[in-house]
Amino acid sequence: QVQLVESGGGLVQAGESLRLSCAASGSIFSINAMGWYRQAPGKQRQLVATITGGGSTNYADSVKGRFTISRDRAKNMMYLQMSSLKPEDTAVYYCNIRYIGAYGLVRDNWGQGTQVTVSS
């Protein structure tokens, strides 16, 4: 079982930057992909950015050019650098990992989320 803990959320003004962190712990045989998702009140959880085990990245059109996803394997951390934040970026942000764990099973786990609020 792998556990994820997000941090770095907070209240910022439009145009400012914020960096979210995701700390991973537990037994991981290999990572298929990791990603950031967000969910605003009354809306479905949606993709923000993903990064595969090979380092390929993918971004939602709404954040492309403003957000950057990255990983630090040595520190077991994943980050989401957010710049030029907009009020519509306000949401709870979740860290996700798809990995191969015990018994060779593919697992998909989520962190508890961290709130990002962008004021105008």
PDB file of N, CA and C in Angstrom, residues 21-102:
ATOM      1  N   SER A  21       3.186  20.037  -3.315  1.00  0.00           N
ATOM      2  CA  SER A  21       4.074  18.898  -3.150  1.00  0.00           C
ATOM      3  C   SER A  21       3.269  17.659  -2.816  1.00  0.00           C
ATOM      4  N   CYS A  22       3.772  16.516  -3.237  1.00  0.00           N
ATOM      5  CA  CYS A  22       3.154  15.233  -2.946  1.00  0.00           C
ATOM      6  C   CYS A  22       4.246  14.288  -2.478  1.00  0.00           C
ATOM      7  N   ALA A  23       4.125  13.816  -1.246  1.00  0.00           N
ATOM      8  CA  ALA A  23       5.086  12.887  -0.685  1.00  0.00           C
ATOM      9  C   ALA A  23       4.533  11.471  -0.747  1.00  0.00           C
ATOM     10  N   ALA A  24       5.298  10.567  -1.310  1.00  0.00           N
ATOM     11  CA  ALA A  24       4.878   9.176  -1.456  1.00  0.00           C
ATOM     12  C   ALA A  24       5.637   8.282  -0.489  1.00  0.00           C
ATOM     13  N   SER A  25       4.933   7.321   0.084  1.00  0.00           N
ATOM     14  CA  SER A  25       5.562   6.358   0.977  1.00  0.00           C
ATOM     15  C   SER A  25       4.895   5.001   0.799  1.00  0.00           C
ATOM     16  N   GLY A  26       5.629   3.951   1.128  1.00  0.00           N
ATOM     17  CA  GLY A  26       5.103   2.610   0.991  1.00  0.00           C
ATOM     18  C   GLY A  26       5.920   1.774   0.033  1.00  0.00           C
ATOM     19  N   SER A  27       5.412   0.594  -0.255  1.00  0.00           N
ATOM     20  CA  SER A  27       6.111  -0.345  -1.123  1.00  0.00           C
ATOM     21  C   SER A  27       5.667  -0.180  -2.567  1.00  0.00           C
ATOM     22  N   ILE A  28       6.602   0.193  -3.402  1.00  0.00           N
ATOM     23  CA  ILE A  28       6.335   0.391  -4.825  1.00  0.00           C
ATOM     24  C   ILE A  28       7.325  -0.436  -5.627  1.00  0.00           C
ATOM     25  N   PHE A  29       6.800  -1.304  -6.462  1.00  0.00           N
ATOM     26  CA  PHE A  29       7.667  -2.069  -7.340  1.00  0.00           C
ATOM     27  C   PHE A  29       8.066  -1.232  -8.546  1.00  0.00           C
ATOM     28  N   SER A  30       7.078  -0.598  -9.145  1.00  0.00           N
ATOM     29  CA  SER A  30       7.332   0.302 -10.259  1.00  0.00           C
ATOM     30  C   SER A  30       6.157   1.260 -10.396  1.00  0.00           C
ATOM     31  N   ILE A  31       6.425   2.430 -10.929  1.00  0.00           N
ATOM     32  CA  ILE A  31       5.400   3.447 -11.110  1.00  0.00           C
ATOM     33  C   ILE A  31       5.009   3.529 -12.580  1.00  0.00           C
ATOM     34  N   ASN A  32       3.733   3.389 -12.833  1.00  0.00           N
ATOM     35  CA  ASN A  32       3.237   3.547 -14.198  1.00  0.00           C
ATOM     36  C   ASN A  32       3.060   5.021 -14.539  1.00  0.00           C
ATOM     37  N   ALA A  33       2.472   5.760 -13.591  1.00  0.00           N
ATOM     38  CA  ALA A  33       2.249   7.180 -13.813  1.00  0.00           C
ATOM     39  C   ALA A  33       1.870   7.856 -12.506  1.00  0.00           C
ATOM     40  N   MET A  34       2.114   9.146 -12.441  1.00  0.00           N
ATOM     41  CA  MET A  34       1.663   9.966 -11.325  1.00  0.00           C
ATOM     42  C   MET A  34       1.006  11.204 -11.907  1.00  0.00           C
ATOM     43  N   GLY A  35       0.142  11.819 -11.134  1.00  0.00           N
ATOM     44  CA  GLY A  35      -0.517  12.986 -11.669  1.00  0.00           C
ATOM     45  C   GLY A  35      -1.178  13.844 -10.622  1.00  0.00           C
ATOM     46  N   TRP A  36      -1.566  15.017 -11.058  1.00  0.00           N
ATOM     47  CA  TRP A  36      -2.323  15.952 -10.246  1.00  0.00           C
ATOM     48  C   TRP A  36      -3.708  16.118 -10.852  1.00  0.00           C
ATOM     49  N   TYR A  37      -4.706  16.076 -10.011  1.00  0.00           N
ATOM     50  CA  TYR A  37      -6.090  16.292 -10.394  1.00  0.00           C
ATOM     51  C   TYR A  37      -6.680  17.334  -9.471  1.00  0.00           C
ATOM     52  N   ARG A  38      -7.777  17.940  -9.898  1.00  0.00           N
ATOM     53  CA  ARG A  38      -8.427  18.916  -9.043  1.00  0.00           C
ATOM     54  C   ARG A  38      -9.937  18.787  -9.133  1.00  0.00           C
ATOM     55  N   GLN A  39     -10.596  19.212  -8.076  1.00  0.00           N
ATOM     56  CA  GLN A  39     -12.045  19.156  -8.017  1.00  0.00           C
ATOM     57  C   GLN A  39     -12.584  20.418  -7.370  1.00  0.00           C
ATOM     58  N   ALA A  40     -13.353  21.164  -8.134  1.00  0.00           N
ATOM     59  CA  ALA A  40     -14.010  22.360  -7.632  1.00  0.00           C
ATOM     60  C   ALA A  40     -15.381  21.981  -7.093  1.00  0.00           C
ATOM     61  N   PRO A  41     -15.942  22.781  -6.193  1.00  0.00           N
ATOM     62  CA  PRO A  41     -17.266  22.472  -5.640  1.00  0.00           C
ATOM     63  C   PRO A  41     -18.312  22.276  -6.729  1.00  0.00           C
ATOM     64  N   GLY A  42     -19.048  21.183  -6.639  1.00  0.00           N
ATOM     65  CA  GLY A  42     -20.100  20.908  -7.595  1.00  0.00           C
ATOM     66  C   GLY A  42     -19.637  20.378  -8.934  1.00  0.00           C
ATOM     67  N   LYS A  43     -18.344  20.124  -9.083  1.00  0.00           N
ATOM     68  CA  LYS A  43     -17.817  19.637 -10.345  1.00  0.00           C
ATOM     69  C   LYS A  43     -17.113  18.296 -10.174  1.00  0.00           C
ATOM     70  N   GLN A  44     -16.907  17.609 -11.287  1.00  0.00           N
ATOM     71  CA  GLN A  44     -16.197  16.343 -11.287  1.00  0.00           C
ATOM     72  C   GLN A  44     -14.699  16.578 -11.148  1.00  0.00           C
ATOM     73  N   ARG A  45     -14.019  15.589 -10.589  1.00  0.00           N
ATOM     74  CA  ARG A  45     -12.575  15.658 -10.510  1.00  0.00           C
ATOM     75  C   ARG A  45     -12.008  15.584 -11.926  1.00  0.00           C
ATOM     76  N   GLN A  46     -11.057  16.444 -12.227  1.00  0.00           N
ATOM     77  CA  GLN A  46     -10.516  16.510 -13.566  1.00  0.00           C
ATOM     78  C   GLN A  46      -8.991  16.500 -13.569  1.00  0.00           C
ATOM     79  N   LEU A  47      -8.461  16.061 -14.672  1.00  0.00           N
ATOM     80  CA  LEU A  47      -7.014  16.001 -14.858  1.00  0.00           C
ATOM     81  C   LEU A  47      -6.405  17.393 -14.892  1.00  0.00           C
ATOM     82  N   VAL A  48      -5.288  17.551 -14.220  1.00  0.00           N
ATOM     83  CA  VAL A  48      -4.498  18.774 -14.303  1.00  0.00           C
ATOM     84  C   VAL A  48      -3.221  18.476 -15.089  1.00  0.00           C
ATOM     85  N   ALA A  49      -2.463  17.489 -14.632  1.00  0.00           N
ATOM     86  CA  ALA A  49      -1.214  17.119 -15.280  1.00  0.00           C
ATOM     87  C   ALA A  49      -0.821  15.715 -14.862  1.00  0.00           C
ATOM     88  N   THR A  50      -0.159  14.994 -15.751  1.00  0.00           N
ATOM     89  CA  THR A  50       0.347  13.661 -15.438  1.00  0.00           C
ATOM     90  C   THR A  50       1.781  13.533 -15.916  1.00  0.00           C
ATOM     91  N   ILE A  51       2.489  12.608 -15.288  1.00  0.00           N
ATOM     92  CA  ILE A  51       3.846  12.286 -15.703  1.00  0.00           C
ATOM     93  C   ILE A  51       4.014  10.781 -15.593  1.00  0.00           C
ATOM     94  N   THR A  52       4.491  10.151 -16.651  1.00  0.00           N
ATOM     95  CA  THR A  52       4.657   8.708 -16.667  1.00  0.00           C
ATOM     96  C   THR A  52       5.971   8.318 -16.026  1.00  0.00           C
ATOM     97  N   GLY A  53       6.135   7.004 -15.823  1.00  0.00           N
ATOM     98  CA  GLY A  53       7.380   6.510 -15.277  1.00  0.00           C
ATOM     99  C   GLY A  53       8.567   6.847 -16.151  1.00  0.00           C
ATOM    100  N   GLY A  54       8.324   6.998 -17.441  1.00  0.00           N
ATOM    101  CA  GLY A  54       9.375   7.350 -18.374  1.00  0.00           C
ATOM    102  C   GLY A  54       9.624   8.838 -18.489  1.00  0.00           C
ATOM    103  N   GLY A  55       8.796   9.651 -17.811  1.00  0.00           N
ATOM    104  CA  GLY A  55       9.006  11.085 -17.802  1.00  0.00           C
ATOM    105  C   GLY A  55       8.150  11.889 -18.768  1.00  0.00           C
ATOM    106  N   SER A  56       7.292  11.230 -19.528  1.00  0.00           N
ATOM    107  CA  SER A  56       6.414  11.949 -20.438  1.00  0.00           C
ATOM    108  C   SER A  56       5.339  12.688 -19.660  1.00  0.00           C
ATOM    109  N   THR A  57       5.039  13.914 -20.056  1.00  0.00           N
ATOM    110  CA  THR A  57       4.061  14.733 -19.352  1.00  0.00           C
ATOM    111  C   THR A  57       2.859  15.047 -20.227  1.00  0.00           C
ATOM    112  N   ASN A  58       1.747  15.320 -19.565  1.00  0.00           N
ATOM    113  CA  ASN A  58       0.522  15.687 -20.235  1.00  0.00           C
ATOM    114  C   ASN A  58      -0.202  16.707 -19.372  1.00  0.00           C
ATOM    115  N   TYR A  59      -0.781  17.736 -20.004  1.00  0.00           N
ATOM    116  CA  TYR A  59      -1.443  18.799 -19.276  1.00  0.00           C
ATOM    117  C   TYR A  59      -2.825  19.066 -19.833  1.00  0.00           C
ATOM    118  N   ALA A  60      -3.725  19.454 -18.949  1.00  0.00           N
ATOM    119  CA  ALA A  60      -5.017  19.933 -19.385  1.00  0.00           C
ATOM    120  C   ALA A  60      -4.816  21.247 -20.131  1.00  0.00           C
ATOM    121  N   ASP A  61      -5.643  21.479 -21.142  1.00  0.00           N
ATOM    122  CA  ASP A  61      -5.505  22.700 -21.932  1.00  0.00           C
ATOM    123  C   ASP A  61      -5.616  23.955 -21.070  1.00  0.00           C
ATOM    124  N   SER A  62      -6.419  23.901 -20.031  1.00  0.00           N
ATOM    125  CA  SER A  62      -6.652  25.061 -19.192  1.00  0.00           C
ATOM    126  C   SER A  62      -5.433  25.487 -18.373  1.00  0.00           C
ATOM    127  N   VAL A  63      -4.462  24.584 -18.205  1.00  0.00           N
ATOM    128  CA  VAL A  63      -3.285  24.908 -17.406  1.00  0.00           C
ATOM    129  C   VAL A  63      -2.005  24.880 -18.213  1.00  0.00           C
ATOM    130  N   LYS A  64      -2.079  24.451 -19.450  1.00  0.00           N
ATOM    131  CA  LYS A  64      -0.896  24.342 -20.298  1.00  0.00           C
ATOM    132  C   LYS A  64      -0.206  25.701 -20.427  1.00  0.00           C
ATOM    133  N   GLY A  65       1.091  25.696 -20.203  1.00  0.00           N
ATOM    134  CA  GLY A  65       1.858  26.925 -20.274  1.00  0.00           C
ATOM    135  C   GLY A  65       1.952  27.656 -18.950  1.00  0.00           C
ATOM    136  N   ARG A  66       1.130  27.265 -17.976  1.00  0.00           N
ATOM    137  CA  ARG A  66       1.145  27.909 -16.664  1.00  0.00           C
ATOM    138  C   ARG A  66       1.610  26.970 -15.557  1.00  0.00           C
ATOM    139  N   PHE A  67       1.282  25.692 -15.682  1.00  0.00           N
ATOM    140  CA  PHE A  67       1.629  24.707 -14.660  1.00  0.00           C
ATOM    141  C   PHE A  67       2.723  23.779 -15.171  1.00  0.00           C
ATOM    142  N   THR A  68       3.554  23.295 -14.254  1.00  0.00           N
ATOM    143  CA  THR A  68       4.596  22.346 -14.589  1.00  0.00           C
ATOM    144  C   THR A  68       4.625  21.218 -13.567  1.00  0.00           C
ATOM    145  N   ILE A  69       4.539  19.980 -14.039  1.00  0.00           N
ATOM    146  CA  ILE A  69       4.609  18.821 -13.166  1.00  0.00           C
ATOM    147  C   ILE A  69       6.031  18.267 -13.197  1.00  0.00           C
ATOM    148  N   SER A  70       6.513  17.828 -12.055  1.00  0.00           N
ATOM    149  CA  SER A  70       7.860  17.283 -11.981  1.00  0.00           C
ATOM    150  C   SER A  70       7.958  16.252 -10.864  1.00  0.00           C
ATOM    151  N   ARG A  71       9.025  15.460 -10.909  1.00  0.00           N
ATOM    152  CA  ARG A  71       9.261  14.435  -9.896  1.00  0.00           C
ATOM    153  C   ARG A  71      10.704  14.491  -9.416  1.00  0.00           C
ATOM    154  N   ASP A  72      10.900  14.097  -8.171  1.00  0.00           N
ATOM    155  CA  ASP A  72      12.225  13.944  -7.599  1.00  0.00           C
ATOM    156  C   ASP A  72      12.276  12.537  -7.025  1.00  0.00           C
ATOM    157  N   ARG A  73      12.794  11.606  -7.796  1.00  0.00           N
ATOM    158  CA  ARG A  73      12.808  10.206  -7.385  1.00  0.00           C
ATOM    159  C   ARG A  73      13.602   9.980  -6.104  1.00  0.00           C
ATOM    160  N   ALA A  74      14.705  10.683  -5.946  1.00  0.00           N
ATOM    161  CA  ALA A  74      15.551  10.510  -4.772  1.00  0.00           C
ATOM    162  C   ALA A  74      14.817  10.879  -3.486  1.00  0.00           C
ATOM    163  N   LYS A  75      13.907  11.837  -3.565  1.00  0.00           N
ATOM    164  CA  LYS A  75      13.181  12.303  -2.395  1.00  0.00           C
ATOM    165  C   LYS A  75      11.760  11.757  -2.319  1.00  0.00           C
ATOM    166  N   ASN A  76      11.386  10.928  -3.294  1.00  0.00           N
ATOM    167  CA  ASN A  76      10.034  10.361  -3.350  1.00  0.00           C
ATOM    168  C   ASN A  76       8.974  11.455  -3.322  1.00  0.00           C
ATOM    169  N   MET A  77       9.199  12.483  -4.123  1.00  0.00           N
ATOM    170  CA  MET A  77       8.308  13.629  -4.157  1.00  0.00           C
ATOM    171  C   MET A  77       7.850  13.932  -5.581  1.00  0.00           C
ATOM    172  N   MET A  78       6.672  14.503  -5.675  1.00  0.00           N
ATOM    173  CA  MET A  78       6.160  15.022  -6.928  1.00  0.00           C
ATOM    174  C   MET A  78       5.678  16.438  -6.673  1.00  0.00           C
ATOM    175  N   TYR A  79       5.815  17.290  -7.678  1.00  0.00           N
ATOM    176  CA  TYR A  79       5.476  18.693  -7.507  1.00  0.00           C
ATOM    177  C   TYR A  79       4.586  19.191  -8.633  1.00  0.00           C
ATOM    178  N   LEU A  80       3.844  20.225  -8.327  1.00  0.00           N
ATOM    179  CA  LEU A  80       3.088  20.945  -9.335  1.00  0.00           C
ATOM    180  C   LEU A  80       3.371  22.424  -9.121  1.00  0.00           C
ATOM    181  N   GLN A  81       4.160  23.000 -10.014  1.00  0.00           N
ATOM    182  CA  GLN A  81       4.456  24.419  -9.961  1.00  0.00           C
ATOM    183  C   GLN A  81       3.385  25.164 -10.735  1.00  0.00           C
ATOM    184  N   MET A  82       2.669  26.026 -10.055  1.00  0.00           N
ATOM    185  CA  MET A  82       1.568  26.762 -10.659  1.00  0.00           C
ATOM    186  C   MET A  82       1.913  28.244 -10.709  1.00  0.00           C
ATOM    187  N   SER A  83       1.817  28.820 -11.883  1.00  0.00           N
ATOM    188  CA  SER A  83       2.081  30.237 -12.058  1.00  0.00           C
ATOM    189  C   SER A  83       0.881  30.895 -12.733  1.00  0.00           C
ATOM    190  N   SER A  84       0.856  32.224 -12.679  1.00  0.00           N
ATOM    191  CA  SER A  84      -0.243  32.988 -13.280  1.00  0.00           C
ATOM    192  C   SER A  84      -1.595  32.423 -12.879  1.00  0.00           C
ATOM    193  N   LEU A  85      -1.755  32.188 -11.603  1.00  0.00           N
ATOM    194  CA  LEU A  85      -2.979  31.569 -11.106  1.00  0.00           C
ATOM    195  C   LEU A  85      -4.203  32.441 -11.361  1.00  0.00           C
ATOM    196  N   LYS A  86      -5.301  31.771 -11.652  1.00  0.00           N
ATOM    197  CA  LYS A  86      -6.569  32.426 -11.936  1.00  0.00           C
ATOM    198  C   LYS A  86      -7.615  31.971 -10.931  1.00  0.00           C
ATOM    199  N   PRO A  87      -8.655  32.775 -10.700  1.00  0.00           N
ATOM    200  CA  PRO A  87      -9.717  32.352  -9.785  1.00  0.00           C
ATOM    201  C   PRO A  87     -10.318  31.001 -10.166  1.00  0.00           C
ATOM    202  N   GLU A  88     -10.393  30.694 -11.452  1.00  0.00           N
ATOM    203  CA  GLU A  88     -10.943  29.426 -11.893  1.00  0.00           C
ATOM    204  C   GLU A  88     -10.050  28.232 -11.569  1.00  0.00           C
ATOM    205  N   ASP A  89      -8.841  28.485 -11.076  1.00  0.00           N
ATOM    206  CA  ASP A  89      -7.971  27.406 -10.620  1.00  0.00           C
ATOM    207  C   ASP A  89      -8.329  26.955  -9.209  1.00  0.00           C
ATOM    208  N   THR A  90      -9.214  27.675  -8.556  1.00  0.00           N
ATOM    209  CA  THR A  90      -9.628  27.335  -7.201  1.00  0.00           C
ATOM    210  C   THR A  90     -10.250  25.942  -7.163  1.00  0.00           C
ATOM    211  N   ALA A  91      -9.704  25.079  -6.315  1.00  0.00           N
ATOM    212  CA  ALA A  91     -10.172  23.700  -6.214  1.00  0.00           C
ATOM    213  C   ALA A  91      -9.364  22.976  -5.151  1.00  0.00           C
ATOM    214  N   VAL A  92      -9.803  21.769  -4.827  1.00  0.00           N
ATOM    215  CA  VAL A  92      -8.987  20.872  -4.029  1.00  0.00           C
ATOM    216  C   VAL A  92      -8.122  20.086  -5.003  1.00  0.00           C
ATOM    217  N   TYR A  93      -6.830  20.091  -4.785  1.00  0.00           N
ATOM    218  CA  TYR A  93      -5.895  19.415  -5.666  1.00  0.00           C
ATOM    219  C   TYR A  93      -5.456  18.096  -5.044  1.00  0.00           C
ATOM    220  N   TYR A  94      -5.502  17.034  -5.857  1.00  0.00           N
ATOM    221  CA  TYR A  94      -5.184  15.691  -5.396  1.00  0.00           C
ATOM    222  C   TYR A  94      -3.993  15.106  -6.141  1.00  0.00           C
ATOM    223  N   CYS A  95      -3.161  14.408  -5.414  1.00  0.00           N
ATOM    224  CA  CYS A  95      -2.056  13.659  -5.991  1.00  0.00           C
ATOM    225  C   CYS A  95      -2.520  12.230  -6.250  1.00  0.00           C
ATOM    226  N   ASN A  96      -2.144  11.683  -7.392  1.00  0.00           N
ATOM    227  CA  ASN A  96      -2.525  10.329  -7.762  1.00  0.00           C
ATOM    228  C   ASN A  96      -1.312   9.541  -8.223  1.00  0.00           C
ATOM    229  N   ILE A  97      -1.309   8.250  -7.900  1.00  0.00           N
ATOM    230  CA  ILE A  97      -0.250   7.370  -8.377  1.00  0.00           C
ATOM    231  C   ILE A  97      -0.846   6.053  -8.853  1.00  0.00           C
ATOM    232  N   ARG A  98      -0.423   5.618 -10.010  1.00  0.00           N
ATOM    233  CA  ARG A  98      -0.772   4.299 -10.520  1.00  0.00           C
ATOM    234  C   ARG A  98       0.524   3.499 -10.543  1.00  0.00           C
ATOM    235  N   TYR A  99       0.539   2.385  -9.806  1.00  0.00           N
ATOM    236  CA  TYR A  99       1.777   1.664  -9.624  1.00  0.00           C
ATOM    237  C   TYR A  99       1.539   0.170  -9.508  1.00  0.00           C
ATOM    238  N   ILE A 100       2.620  -0.575  -9.599  1.00  0.00           N
ATOM    239  CA  ILE A 100       2.587  -2.016  -9.383  1.00  0.00           C
ATOM    240  C   ILE A 100       3.110  -2.272  -7.978  1.00  0.00           C
ATOM    241  N   GLY A 101       2.280  -2.880  -7.158  1.00  0.00           N
ATOM    242  CA  GLY A 101       2.643  -3.136  -5.784  1.00  0.00           C
ATOM    243  C   GLY A 101       2.763  -4.617  -5.480  1.00  0.00           C
ATOM    244  N   ALA A 102       2.365  -4.988  -4.270  1.00  0.00           N
ATOM    245  CA  ALA A 102       2.468  -6.367  -3.822  1.00  0.00           C
ATOM    246  C   ALA A 102       1.699  -7.316  -4.731  1.00  0.00           C
TER     247      ALA A 102
END
